[in-house]
mmCIF file with all atom_site columns, C-alpha atoms in Angstrom:
data_model
loop_
_atom_site.group_PDB
_atom_site.id
_atom_site.type_symbol
_atom_site.label_atom_id
_atom_site.label_alt_id
_atom_site.label_comp_id
_atom_site.label_asym_id
_atom_site.label_entity_id
_atom_site.label_seq_id
_atom_site.pdbx_PDB_ins_code
_atom_site.Cartn_x
_atom_site.Cartn_y
_atom_site.Cartn_z
_atom_site.occupancy
_atom_site.B_iso_or_equiv
_atom_site.pdbx_formal_charge
_atom_site.auth_seq_id
_atom_site.auth_comp_id
_atom_site.auth_asym_id
_atom_site.auth_atom_id
_atom_site.pdbx_PDB_model_num
ATOM 1   C CA . PHE W 1 1   ? -40.878 143.248 79.704  1.00 0.00 ? 13  PHE W CA 1
ATOM 2   C CA . ARG W 1 2   ? -43.106 142.449 76.958  1.00 0.00 ? 14  ARG W CA 1
ATOM 3   C CA . GLY W 1 3   ? -40.255 142.812 74.739  1.00 0.00 ? 15  GLY W CA 1
ATOM 4   C CA . CYS W 1 4   ? -38.225 140.477 76.413  1.00 0.00 ? 16  CYS W CA 1
ATOM 5   C CA . SER W 1 5   ? -40.855 137.652 76.849  1.00 0.00 ? 17  SER W CA 1
ATOM 6   C CA . LEU W 1 6   ? -41.493 138.133 73.048  1.00 0.00 ? 18  LEU W CA 1
ATOM 7   C CA . GLY W 1 7   ? -37.665 137.522 72.282  1.00 0.00 ? 19  GLY W CA 1
ATOM 8   C CA . LEU W 1 8   ? -37.389 134.185 74.702  1.00 0.00 ? 20  LEU W CA 1
ATOM 9   C CA . GLY W 1 9   ? -40.734 132.853 73.124  1.00 0.00 ? 21  GLY W CA 1
ATOM 10  C CA . MET W 1 10  ? -39.353 133.199 69.463  1.00 0.00 ? 22  MET W CA 1
ATOM 11  C CA . ALA W 1 11  ? -36.142 131.715 70.679  1.00 0.00 ? 23  ALA W CA 1
ATOM 12  C CA . LEU W 1 12  ? -37.756 128.637 72.050  1.00 0.00 ? 24  LEU W CA 1
ATOM 13  C CA . GLN W 1 13  ? -39.635 128.371 68.651  1.00 0.00 ? 25  GLN W CA 1
ATOM 14  C CA . VAL W 1 14  ? -36.057 127.696 66.750  1.00 0.00 ? 26  VAL W CA 1
ATOM 15  C CA . PRO W 1 15  ? -36.574 124.275 65.249  1.00 0.00 ? 27  PRO W CA 1
ATOM 16  C CA . HIS W 1 16  ? -34.475 121.385 67.126  1.00 0.00 ? 28  HIS W CA 1
ATOM 17  C CA . ALA W 1 17  ? -32.283 120.680 64.025  1.00 0.00 ? 29  ALA W CA 1
ATOM 18  C CA . ARG W 1 18  ? -30.957 124.502 63.902  1.00 0.00 ? 30  ARG W CA 1
ATOM 19  C CA . THR W 1 19  ? -30.465 124.610 67.868  1.00 0.00 ? 31  THR W CA 1
ATOM 20  C CA . GLN W 1 20  ? -28.519 121.710 67.333  1.00 0.00 ? 32  GLN W CA 1
ATOM 21  C CA . GLY W 1 21  ? -26.509 122.758 64.528  1.00 0.00 ? 33  GLY W CA 1
ATOM 22  C CA . LEU W 1 22  ? -25.727 125.922 66.339  1.00 0.00 ? 34  LEU W CA 1
ATOM 23  C CA . ALA W 1 23  ? -24.510 124.109 69.375  1.00 0.00 ? 35  ALA W CA 1
ATOM 24  C CA . GLN W 1 24  ? -22.166 122.038 66.880  1.00 0.00 ? 36  GLN W CA 1
ATOM 25  C CA . GLY W 1 25  ? -20.735 124.861 65.410  1.00 0.00 ? 37  GLY W CA 1
ATOM 26  C CA . THR W 1 26  ? -19.989 126.261 68.902  1.00 0.00 ? 38  THR W CA 1
ATOM 27  C CA . GLN W 1 27  ? -18.108 123.282 69.737  1.00 0.00 ? 39  GLN W CA 1
ATOM 28  C CA . GLN W 1 28  ? -15.973 123.327 66.676  1.00 0.00 ? 40  GLN W CA 1
ATOM 29  C CA . ARG W 1 29  ? -15.024 126.825 67.171  1.00 0.00 ? 41  ARG W CA 1
ATOM 30  C CA . VAL W 1 30  ? -13.845 126.147 70.838  1.00 0.00 ? 42  VAL W CA 1
ATOM 31  C CA . ARG W 1 31  ? -12.345 122.620 70.134  1.00 0.00 ? 43  ARG W CA 1
ATOM 32  C CA . PRO W 1 32  ? -8.421  123.063 70.731  1.00 0.00 ? 44  PRO W CA 1
ATOM 33  C CA . LEU W 1 33  ? -6.381  122.566 67.697  1.00 0.00 ? 45  LEU W CA 1
ATOM 34  C CA . ALA W 1 34  ? -4.768  119.330 66.948  1.00 0.00 ? 46  ALA W CA 1
ATOM 35  C CA . PRO W 1 35  ? -1.062  119.243 68.899  1.00 0.00 ? 47  PRO W CA 1
ATOM 36  C CA . THR W 1 36  ? 1.957   119.813 66.344  1.00 0.00 ? 48  THR W CA 1
ATOM 37  C CA . ILE W 1 37  ? 5.644   119.492 67.065  1.00 0.00 ? 49  ILE W CA 1
ATOM 38  C CA . ALA W 1 38  ? 6.212   123.044 66.780  1.00 0.00 ? 50  ALA W CA 1
ATOM 39  C CA . GLY W 1 39  ? 3.436   123.867 69.092  1.00 0.00 ? 51  GLY W CA 1
ATOM 40  C CA . GLU W 1 40  ? 4.521   121.378 71.702  1.00 0.00 ? 52  GLU W CA 1
ATOM 41  C CA . ILE W 1 41  ? 8.181   122.739 71.537  1.00 0.00 ? 53  ILE W CA 1
ATOM 42  C CA . ASP W 1 42  ? 7.017   126.083 71.721  1.00 0.00 ? 54  ASP W CA 1
ATOM 43  C CA . ALA W 1 43  ? 5.013   125.845 74.856  1.00 0.00 ? 55  ALA W CA 1
ATOM 44  C CA . GLN W 1 44  ? 8.267   124.276 76.534  1.00 0.00 ? 56  GLN W CA 1
ATOM 45  C CA . LEU W 1 45  ? 10.154  127.289 75.313  1.00 0.00 ? 57  LEU W CA 1
ATOM 46  C CA . THR W 1 46  ? 7.234   129.779 76.499  1.00 0.00 ? 58  THR W CA 1
ATOM 47  C CA . PHE W 1 47  ? 7.729   128.220 80.139  1.00 0.00 ? 59  PHE W CA 1
ATOM 48  C CA . LEU W 1 48  ? 11.530  128.421 80.025  1.00 0.00 ? 60  LEU W CA 1
ATOM 49  C CA . GLU W 1 49  ? 11.331  132.034 78.869  1.00 0.00 ? 61  GLU W CA 1
ATOM 50  C CA . GLY W 1 50  ? 8.865   132.971 81.661  1.00 0.00 ? 62  GLY W CA 1
ATOM 51  C CA . GLN W 1 51  ? 11.099  131.452 84.465  1.00 0.00 ? 63  GLN W CA 1
ATOM 52  C CA . PHE W 1 52  ? 14.339  132.708 82.860  1.00 0.00 ? 64  PHE W CA 1
ATOM 53  C CA . VAL W 1 53  ? 13.334  136.399 82.076  1.00 0.00 ? 65  VAL W CA 1
ATOM 54  C CA . ALA W 1 54  ? 11.447  136.711 85.453  1.00 0.00 ? 66  ALA W CA 1
ATOM 55  C CA . ALA W 1 55  ? 14.844  135.955 87.266  1.00 0.00 ? 67  ALA W CA 1
ATOM 56  C CA . ALA W 1 56  ? 16.749  138.292 85.202  1.00 0.00 ? 68  ALA W CA 1
ATOM 57  C CA . GLU W 1 57  ? 14.626  140.895 86.170  1.00 0.00 ? 69  GLU W CA 1
ATOM 58  C CA . ALA W 1 58  ? 14.196  140.303 89.530  1.00 0.00 ? 70  ALA W CA 1
ATOM 59  C CA . MET W 1 59  ? 18.138  140.719 90.233  1.00 0.00 ? 71  MET W CA 1
ATOM 60  C CA . PRO W 1 60  ? 18.989  144.202 91.066  1.00 0.00 ? 72  PRO W CA 1
ATOM 61  C CA . GLU W 1 61  ? 21.332  145.739 88.553  1.00 0.00 ? 73  GLU W CA 1
ATOM 62  C CA . ASP W 1 62  ? 23.811  146.496 91.261  1.00 0.00 ? 74  ASP W CA 1
ATOM 63  C CA . LYS W 1 63  ? 24.092  142.779 91.632  1.00 0.00 ? 75  LYS W CA 1
ATOM 64  C CA . TYR W 1 64  ? 24.619  142.186 88.222  1.00 0.00 ? 76  TYR W CA 1
ATOM 65  C CA . SER W 1 65  ? 28.248  142.125 88.574  1.00 0.00 ? 77  SER W CA 1
ATOM 66  C CA . PHE W 1 66  ? 27.991  139.298 91.360  1.00 0.00 ? 78  PHE W CA 1
ATOM 67  C CA . ALA W 1 67  ? 29.558  136.057 91.247  1.00 0.00 ? 79  ALA W CA 1
ATOM 68  C CA . PRO W 1 68  ? 30.144  133.718 94.429  1.00 0.00 ? 80  PRO W CA 1
ATOM 69  C CA . THR W 1 69  ? 33.459  133.776 96.012  1.00 0.00 ? 81  THR W CA 1
ATOM 70  C CA . ASN W 1 70  ? 32.960  131.582 99.004  1.00 0.00 ? 82  ASN W CA 1
ATOM 71  C CA . GLY W 1 71  ? 34.107  128.141 97.470  1.00 0.00 ? 83  GLY W CA 1
ATOM 72  C CA . ALA W 1 72  ? 35.544  126.714 94.356  1.00 0.00 ? 84  ALA W CA 1
ATOM 73  C CA . PHE W 1 73  ? 34.058  129.774 92.060  1.00 0.00 ? 85  PHE W CA 1
ATOM 74  C CA . GLU W 1 74  ? 37.400  131.391 90.529  1.00 0.00 ? 86  GLU W CA 1
ATOM 75  C CA . GLY W 1 75  ? 36.606  132.179 86.988  1.00 0.00 ? 87  GLY W CA 1
ATOM 76  C CA . VAL W 1 76  ? 32.927  131.572 86.811  1.00 0.00 ? 88  VAL W CA 1
ATOM 77  C CA . ARG W 1 77  ? 30.601  133.814 85.357  1.00 0.00 ? 89  ARG W CA 1
ATOM 78  C CA . SER W 1 78  ? 28.933  136.774 86.826  1.00 0.00 ? 90  SER W CA 1
ATOM 79  C CA . PHE W 1 79  ? 25.188  136.951 87.006  1.00 0.00 ? 91  PHE W CA 1
ATOM 80  C CA . ALA W 1 80  ? 25.303  139.407 83.914  1.00 0.00 ? 92  ALA W CA 1
ATOM 81  C CA . LEU W 1 81  ? 27.413  136.978 82.059  1.00 0.00 ? 93  LEU W CA 1
ATOM 82  C CA . GLN W 1 82  ? 25.038  134.010 83.014  1.00 0.00 ? 94  GLN W CA 1
ATOM 83  C CA . VAL W 1 83  ? 22.291  135.895 81.229  1.00 0.00 ? 95  VAL W CA 1
ATOM 84  C CA . ARG W 1 84  ? 24.237  137.090 78.023  1.00 0.00 ? 96  ARG W CA 1
ATOM 85  C CA . HIS W 1 85  ? 25.827  133.572 77.741  1.00 0.00 ? 97  HIS W CA 1
ATOM 86  C CA . VAL W 1 86  ? 22.281  131.939 77.638  1.00 0.00 ? 98  VAL W CA 1
ATOM 87  C CA . ALA W 1 87  ? 20.966  134.698 75.150  1.00 0.00 ? 99  ALA W CA 1
ATOM 88  C CA . THR W 1 88  ? 24.151  134.056 72.933  1.00 0.00 ? 100 THR W CA 1
ATOM 89  C CA . ALA W 1 89  ? 23.398  130.360 73.155  1.00 0.00 ? 101 ALA W CA 1
ATOM 90  C CA . ASN W 1 90  ? 19.791  130.778 72.195  1.00 0.00 ? 102 ASN W CA 1
ATOM 91  C CA . PHE W 1 91  ? 20.973  132.733 69.047  1.00 0.00 ? 103 PHE W CA 1
ATOM 92  C CA . LEU W 1 92  ? 23.591  130.071 68.037  1.00 0.00 ? 104 LEU W CA 1
ATOM 93  C CA . PHE W 1 93  ? 20.954  127.219 68.460  1.00 0.00 ? 105 PHE W CA 1
ATOM 94  C CA . PHE W 1 94  ? 17.887  128.805 66.849  1.00 0.00 ? 106 PHE W CA 1
ATOM 95  C CA . CYS W 1 95  ? 19.827  130.350 63.901  1.00 0.00 ? 107 CYS W CA 1
ATOM 96  C CA . THR W 1 96  ? 21.374  126.966 62.947  1.00 0.00 ? 108 THR W CA 1
ATOM 97  C CA . ILE W 1 97  ? 17.687  125.729 62.986  1.00 0.00 ? 109 ILE W CA 1
ATOM 98  C CA . MET W 1 98  ? 16.735  128.542 60.700  1.00 0.00 ? 110 MET W CA 1
ATOM 99  C CA . GLY W 1 99  ? 20.005  127.978 58.683  1.00 0.00 ? 111 GLY W CA 1
ATOM 100 C CA . GLU W 1 100 ? 20.528  131.550 59.097  1.00 0.00 ? 112 GLU W CA 1
ATOM 101 C CA . ALA W 1 101 ? 23.780  133.542 60.372  1.00 0.00 ? 113 ALA W CA 1
ATOM 102 C CA . PRO W 1 102 ? 23.442  135.188 63.978  1.00 0.00 ? 114 PRO W CA 1
ATOM 103 C CA . PRO W 1 103 ? 22.214  138.688 64.045  1.00 0.00 ? 115 PRO W CA 1
ATOM 104 C CA . PRO W 1 104 ? 24.858  141.469 63.545  1.00 0.00 ? 116 PRO W CA 1
ATOM 105 C CA . GLY W 1 105 ? 26.882  142.128 66.614  1.00 0.00 ? 117 GLY W CA 1
ATOM 106 C CA . VAL W 1 106 ? 26.187  138.624 67.972  1.00 0.00 ? 118 VAL W CA 1
ATOM 107 C CA . ILE W 1 107 ? 29.387  136.981 68.895  1.00 0.00 ? 119 ILE W CA 1
ATOM 108 C CA . VAL W 1 108 ? 29.004  133.182 69.479  1.00 0.00 ? 120 VAL W CA 1
ATOM 109 C CA . THR W 1 109 ? 32.476  132.086 69.576  1.00 0.00 ? 121 THR W CA 1
ATOM 110 C CA . GLY W 1 110 ? 34.946  131.533 72.215  1.00 0.00 ? 122 GLY W CA 1
ATOM 111 C CA . VAL W 1 111 ? 33.016  131.289 75.711  1.00 0.00 ? 123 VAL W CA 1
ATOM 112 C CA . ALA W 1 112 ? 30.053  132.698 73.797  1.00 0.00 ? 124 ALA W CA 1
ATOM 113 C CA . ASN W 1 113 ? 29.349  135.525 76.342  1.00 0.00 ? 125 ASN W CA 1
ATOM 114 C CA . GLY W 1 114 ? 27.879  137.716 73.706  1.00 0.00 ? 126 GLY W CA 1
ATOM 115 C CA . PRO W 1 115 ? 28.808  141.451 72.743  1.00 0.00 ? 127 PRO W CA 1
ATOM 116 C CA . ASP W 1 116 ? 30.916  143.331 75.384  1.00 0.00 ? 128 ASP W CA 1
ATOM 117 C CA . SER W 1 117 ? 29.073  146.497 74.647  1.00 0.00 ? 129 SER W CA 1
ATOM 118 C CA . ILE W 1 118 ? 25.891  144.903 75.932  1.00 0.00 ? 130 ILE W CA 1
ATOM 119 C CA . ARG W 1 119 ? 26.644  145.719 79.844  1.00 0.00 ? 131 ARG W CA 1
ATOM 120 C CA . THR W 1 120 ? 23.680  147.639 81.515  1.00 0.00 ? 132 THR W CA 1
ATOM 121 C CA . LYS W 1 121 ? 20.855  145.515 82.958  1.00 0.00 ? 133 LYS W CA 1
ATOM 122 C CA . GLU W 1 122 ? 18.546  146.945 80.439  1.00 0.00 ? 134 GLU W CA 1
ATOM 123 C CA . GLN W 1 123 ? 20.618  146.230 77.611  1.00 0.00 ? 135 GLN W CA 1
ATOM 124 C CA . ILE W 1 124 ? 21.044  142.413 78.603  1.00 0.00 ? 136 ILE W CA 1
ATOM 125 C CA . LEU W 1 125 ? 17.302  142.082 79.136  1.00 0.00 ? 137 LEU W CA 1
ATOM 126 C CA . LYS W 1 126 ? 16.467  143.552 75.652  1.00 0.00 ? 138 LYS W CA 1
ATOM 127 C CA . TYR W 1 127 ? 19.431  140.958 74.273  1.00 0.00 ? 139 TYR W CA 1
ATOM 128 C CA . LEU W 1 128 ? 17.667  138.146 76.303  1.00 0.00 ? 140 LEU W CA 1
ATOM 129 C CA . ARG W 1 129 ? 14.263  138.849 75.075  1.00 0.00 ? 141 ARG W CA 1
ATOM 130 C CA . ALA W 1 130 ? 15.355  139.298 71.649  1.00 0.00 ? 142 ALA W CA 1
ATOM 131 C CA . SER W 1 131 ? 17.240  135.671 71.673  1.00 0.00 ? 143 SER W CA 1
ATOM 132 C CA . PHE W 1 132 ? 13.668  133.987 73.114  1.00 0.00 ? 144 PHE W CA 1
ATOM 133 C CA . ALA W 1 133 ? 11.614  136.102 70.330  1.00 0.00 ? 145 ALA W CA 1
ATOM 134 C CA . TYR W 1 134 ? 13.992  134.758 67.714  1.00 0.00 ? 146 TYR W CA 1
ATOM 135 C CA . GLY W 1 135 ? 13.504  131.169 69.354  1.00 0.00 ? 147 GLY W CA 1
ATOM 136 C CA . HIS W 1 136 ? 9.763   131.374 68.759  1.00 0.00 ? 148 HIS W CA 1
ATOM 137 C CA . ARG W 1 137 ? 10.414  132.227 65.085  1.00 0.00 ? 149 ARG W CA 1
ATOM 138 C CA . ALA W 1 138 ? 12.794  129.308 64.625  1.00 0.00 ? 150 ALA W CA 1
ATOM 139 C CA . ILE W 1 139 ? 10.763  126.784 66.519  1.00 0.00 ? 151 ILE W CA 1
ATOM 140 C CA . ALA W 1 140 ? 7.674   127.669 64.221  1.00 0.00 ? 152 ALA W CA 1
ATOM 141 C CA . SER W 1 141 ? 9.496   126.482 61.483  1.00 0.00 ? 153 SER W CA 1
ATOM 142 C CA . ILE W 1 142 ? 9.791   123.058 62.680  1.00 0.00 ? 154 ILE W CA 1
ATOM 143 C CA . THR W 1 143 ? 7.633   120.544 61.035  1.00 0.00 ? 155 THR W CA 1
ATOM 144 C CA . ALA W 1 144 ? 6.965   116.652 61.206  1.00 0.00 ? 156 ALA W CA 1
ATOM 145 C CA . GLN W 1 145 ? 9.046   116.576 57.989  1.00 0.00 ? 157 GLN W CA 1
ATOM 146 C CA . ASN W 1 146 ? 12.017  118.586 58.937  1.00 0.00 ? 158 ASN W CA 1
ATOM 147 C CA . ALA W 1 147 ? 12.188  117.819 62.646  1.00 0.00 ? 159 ALA W CA 1
ATOM 148 C CA . ILE W 1 148 ? 14.721  115.062 62.608  1.00 0.00 ? 160 ILE W CA 1
ATOM 149 C CA . GLU W 1 149 ? 16.233  116.008 59.136  1.00 0.00 ? 161 GLU W CA 1
ATOM 150 C CA . PRO W 1 150 ? 19.847  116.282 59.226  1.00 0.00 ? 162 PRO W CA 1
ATOM 151 C CA . LEU W 1 151 ? 21.188  120.051 59.246  1.00 0.00 ? 163 LEU W CA 1
ATOM 152 C CA . ARG W 1 152 ? 23.695  121.306 56.700  1.00 0.00 ? 164 ARG W CA 1
ATOM 153 C CA . SER W 1 153 ? 25.500  123.089 59.380  1.00 0.00 ? 165 SER W CA 1
ATOM 154 C CA . PRO W 1 154 ? 24.856  121.551 62.791  1.00 0.00 ? 166 PRO W CA 1
ATOM 155 C CA . VAL W 1 155 ? 26.103  122.482 66.317  1.00 0.00 ? 167 VAL W CA 1
ATOM 156 C CA . PRO W 1 156 ? 28.780  119.977 67.433  1.00 0.00 ? 168 PRO W CA 1
ATOM 157 C CA . PHE W 1 157 ? 26.928  116.590 68.515  1.00 0.00 ? 169 PHE W CA 1
ATOM 158 C CA . ILE W 1 158 ? 23.623  117.847 67.736  1.00 0.00 ? 170 ILE W CA 1
ATOM 159 C CA . ASN W 1 159 ? 22.598  117.690 64.084  1.00 0.00 ? 171 ASN W CA 1
ATOM 160 C CA . THR W 1 160 ? 18.590  117.982 63.988  1.00 0.00 ? 172 THR W CA 1
ATOM 161 C CA . ARG W 1 161 ? 16.174  121.048 64.666  1.00 0.00 ? 173 ARG W CA 1
ATOM 162 C CA . MET W 1 162 ? 14.200  118.637 67.380  1.00 0.00 ? 174 MET W CA 1
ATOM 163 C CA . GLY W 1 163 ? 17.530  117.782 68.819  1.00 0.00 ? 175 GLY W CA 1
ATOM 164 C CA . LEU W 1 164 ? 18.789  121.763 68.904  1.00 0.00 ? 176 LEU W CA 1
ATOM 165 C CA . ALA W 1 165 ? 15.489  122.743 70.234  1.00 0.00 ? 177 ALA W CA 1
ATOM 166 C CA . THR W 1 166 ? 15.173  120.374 73.242  1.00 0.00 ? 178 THR W CA 1
ATOM 167 C CA . PHE W 1 167 ? 18.934  120.933 74.067  1.00 0.00 ? 179 PHE W CA 1
ATOM 168 C CA . SER W 1 168 ? 18.360  124.617 74.269  1.00 0.00 ? 180 SER W CA 1
ATOM 169 C CA . TYR W 1 169 ? 15.782  124.276 77.291  1.00 0.00 ? 181 TYR W CA 1
ATOM 170 C CA . ALA W 1 170 ? 18.551  121.903 79.023  1.00 0.00 ? 182 ALA W CA 1
ATOM 171 C CA . HIS W 1 171 ? 21.198  124.427 78.421  1.00 0.00 ? 183 HIS W CA 1
ATOM 172 C CA . ALA W 1 172 ? 19.267  127.575 79.605  1.00 0.00 ? 184 ALA W CA 1
ATOM 173 C CA . PHE W 1 173 ? 17.726  125.559 82.630  1.00 0.00 ? 185 PHE W CA 1
ATOM 174 C CA . ASP W 1 174 ? 21.548  124.880 83.874  1.00 0.00 ? 186 ASP W CA 1
ATOM 175 C CA . HIS W 1 175 ? 22.526  128.321 83.868  1.00 0.00 ? 187 HIS W CA 1
ATOM 176 C CA . TYR W 1 176 ? 19.077  129.058 85.384  1.00 0.00 ? 188 TYR W CA 1
ATOM 177 C CA . GLY W 1 177 ? 20.107  126.992 88.359  1.00 0.00 ? 189 GLY W CA 1
ATOM 178 C CA . GLN W 1 178 ? 23.243  128.684 88.696  1.00 0.00 ? 190 GLN W CA 1
ATOM 179 C CA . MET W 1 179 ? 21.364  132.215 88.695  1.00 0.00 ? 191 MET W CA 1
ATOM 180 C CA . VAL W 1 180 ? 19.322  130.907 91.362  1.00 0.00 ? 192 VAL W CA 1
ATOM 181 C CA . VAL W 1 181 ? 22.143  130.197 93.640  1.00 0.00 ? 193 VAL W CA 1
ATOM 182 C CA . PHE W 1 182 ? 23.728  133.653 92.787  1.00 0.00 ? 194 PHE W CA 1
ATOM 183 C CA . MET W 1 183 ? 20.125  135.069 93.781  1.00 0.00 ? 195 MET W CA 1
ATOM 184 C CA . ARG W 1 184 ? 19.754  133.357 96.897  1.00 0.00 ? 196 ARG W CA 1
ATOM 185 C CA . SER W 1 185 ? 23.160  134.212 97.874  1.00 0.00 ? 197 SER W CA 1
ATOM 186 C CA . ASN W 1 186 ? 22.138  137.833 97.676  1.00 0.00 ? 198 ASN W CA 1
ATOM 187 C CA . GLY W 1 187 ? 18.937  137.417 99.683  1.00 0.00 ? 199 GLY W CA 1
ATOM 188 C CA . ILE W 1 188 ? 16.522  137.117 96.661  1.00 0.00 ? 200 ILE W CA 1
ATOM 189 C CA . VAL W 1 189 ? 13.967  134.449 96.373  1.00 0.00 ? 201 VAL W CA 1
ATOM 190 C CA . PRO W 1 190 ? 13.718  133.597 92.604  1.00 0.00 ? 202 PRO W CA 1
ATOM 191 C CA . PRO W 1 191 ? 10.289  134.612 91.289  1.00 0.00 ? 203 PRO W CA 1
ATOM 192 C CA . ALA W 1 192 ? 9.217   131.235 90.480  1.00 0.00 ? 204 ALA W CA 1
ATOM 193 C CA . SER W 1 193 ? 9.530   130.237 94.171  1.00 0.00 ? 205 SER W CA 1
ATOM 194 C CA . VAL W 1 194 ? 7.220   133.065 95.516  1.00 0.00 ? 206 VAL W CA 1
ATOM 195 C CA . GLY W 1 195 ? 4.378   131.669 97.134  1.00 0.00 ? 207 GLY W CA 1
ATOM 196 C CA . GLN W 1 196 ? 5.279   127.901 96.795  1.00 0.00 ? 208 GLN W CA 1
ATOM 197 C CA . PRO W 1 197 ? 4.954   125.676 99.726  1.00 0.00 ? 209 PRO W CA 1
ATOM 198 C CA . PRO W 1 198 ? 8.381   124.872 101.335 1.00 0.00 ? 210 PRO W CA 1
ATOM 199 C CA . ALA W 1 199 ? 10.287  122.105 99.599  1.00 0.00 ? 211 ALA W CA 1
ATOM 200 C CA . ASN W 1 200 ? 12.109  121.237 103.031 1.00 0.00 ? 212 ASN W CA 1
ATOM 201 C CA . PRO W 1 201 ? 9.831   122.203 105.867 1.00 0.00 ? 213 PRO W CA 1
ATOM 202 C CA . ALA W 1 202 ? 12.112  120.735 108.362 1.00 0.00 ? 214 ALA W CA 1
ATOM 203 C CA . LYS W 1 203 ? 15.099  123.111 107.086 1.00 0.00 ? 215 LYS W CA 1
ATOM 204 C CA . GLN W 1 204 ? 13.519  125.941 105.348 1.00 0.00 ? 216 GLN W CA 1
ATOM 205 C CA . PRO W 1 205 ? 10.066  126.967 106.912 1.00 0.00 ? 217 PRO W CA 1
ATOM 206 C CA . ASN W 1 206 ? 9.664   130.070 105.190 1.00 0.00 ? 218 ASN W CA 1
ATOM 207 C CA . ARG W 1 207 ? 10.544  128.863 101.461 1.00 0.00 ? 219 ARG W CA 1
#
């Protein structure tokens, strides 16, 4: 006990200027970094990625081939193709931001459903995660100087890095909404909705 008391006494004798300096140093270490364009955009990509990948993981593999038939759904993408399409579009958008060609095997032409060789849930999830990983790398390259600089090879109607990055979220969430319909049609509550208060208590007391 004497040792502890001695240590406390010595600590109390540290000059005020020094303790003030230590406190200021601590504040500097924990002070958040100044926001950047890339950081703000990447935060949105991280949010999208979390919801989209969780939905793709939650759908059972035997339902990956599901597409609605009750209504005007002829010719629509199956759940698997929804996920593959978004991953493929991600590669297209983010490769354009980077000024690079798509990775080997990534097919972005036509209806942009990606390689037919990617069929199983495991393969599709791997492809999806790779597209988001590439997206984080692409967004990290966006700066205040090049964010709205015209691209040499733009995607039709979008010709800046900022435009491509933000449109990629709109595109992915469009298909996410369709995937949610597919999931609920099979009795699966999307992970993002689990535990949330009911949005329409009068009609859906349990969701």
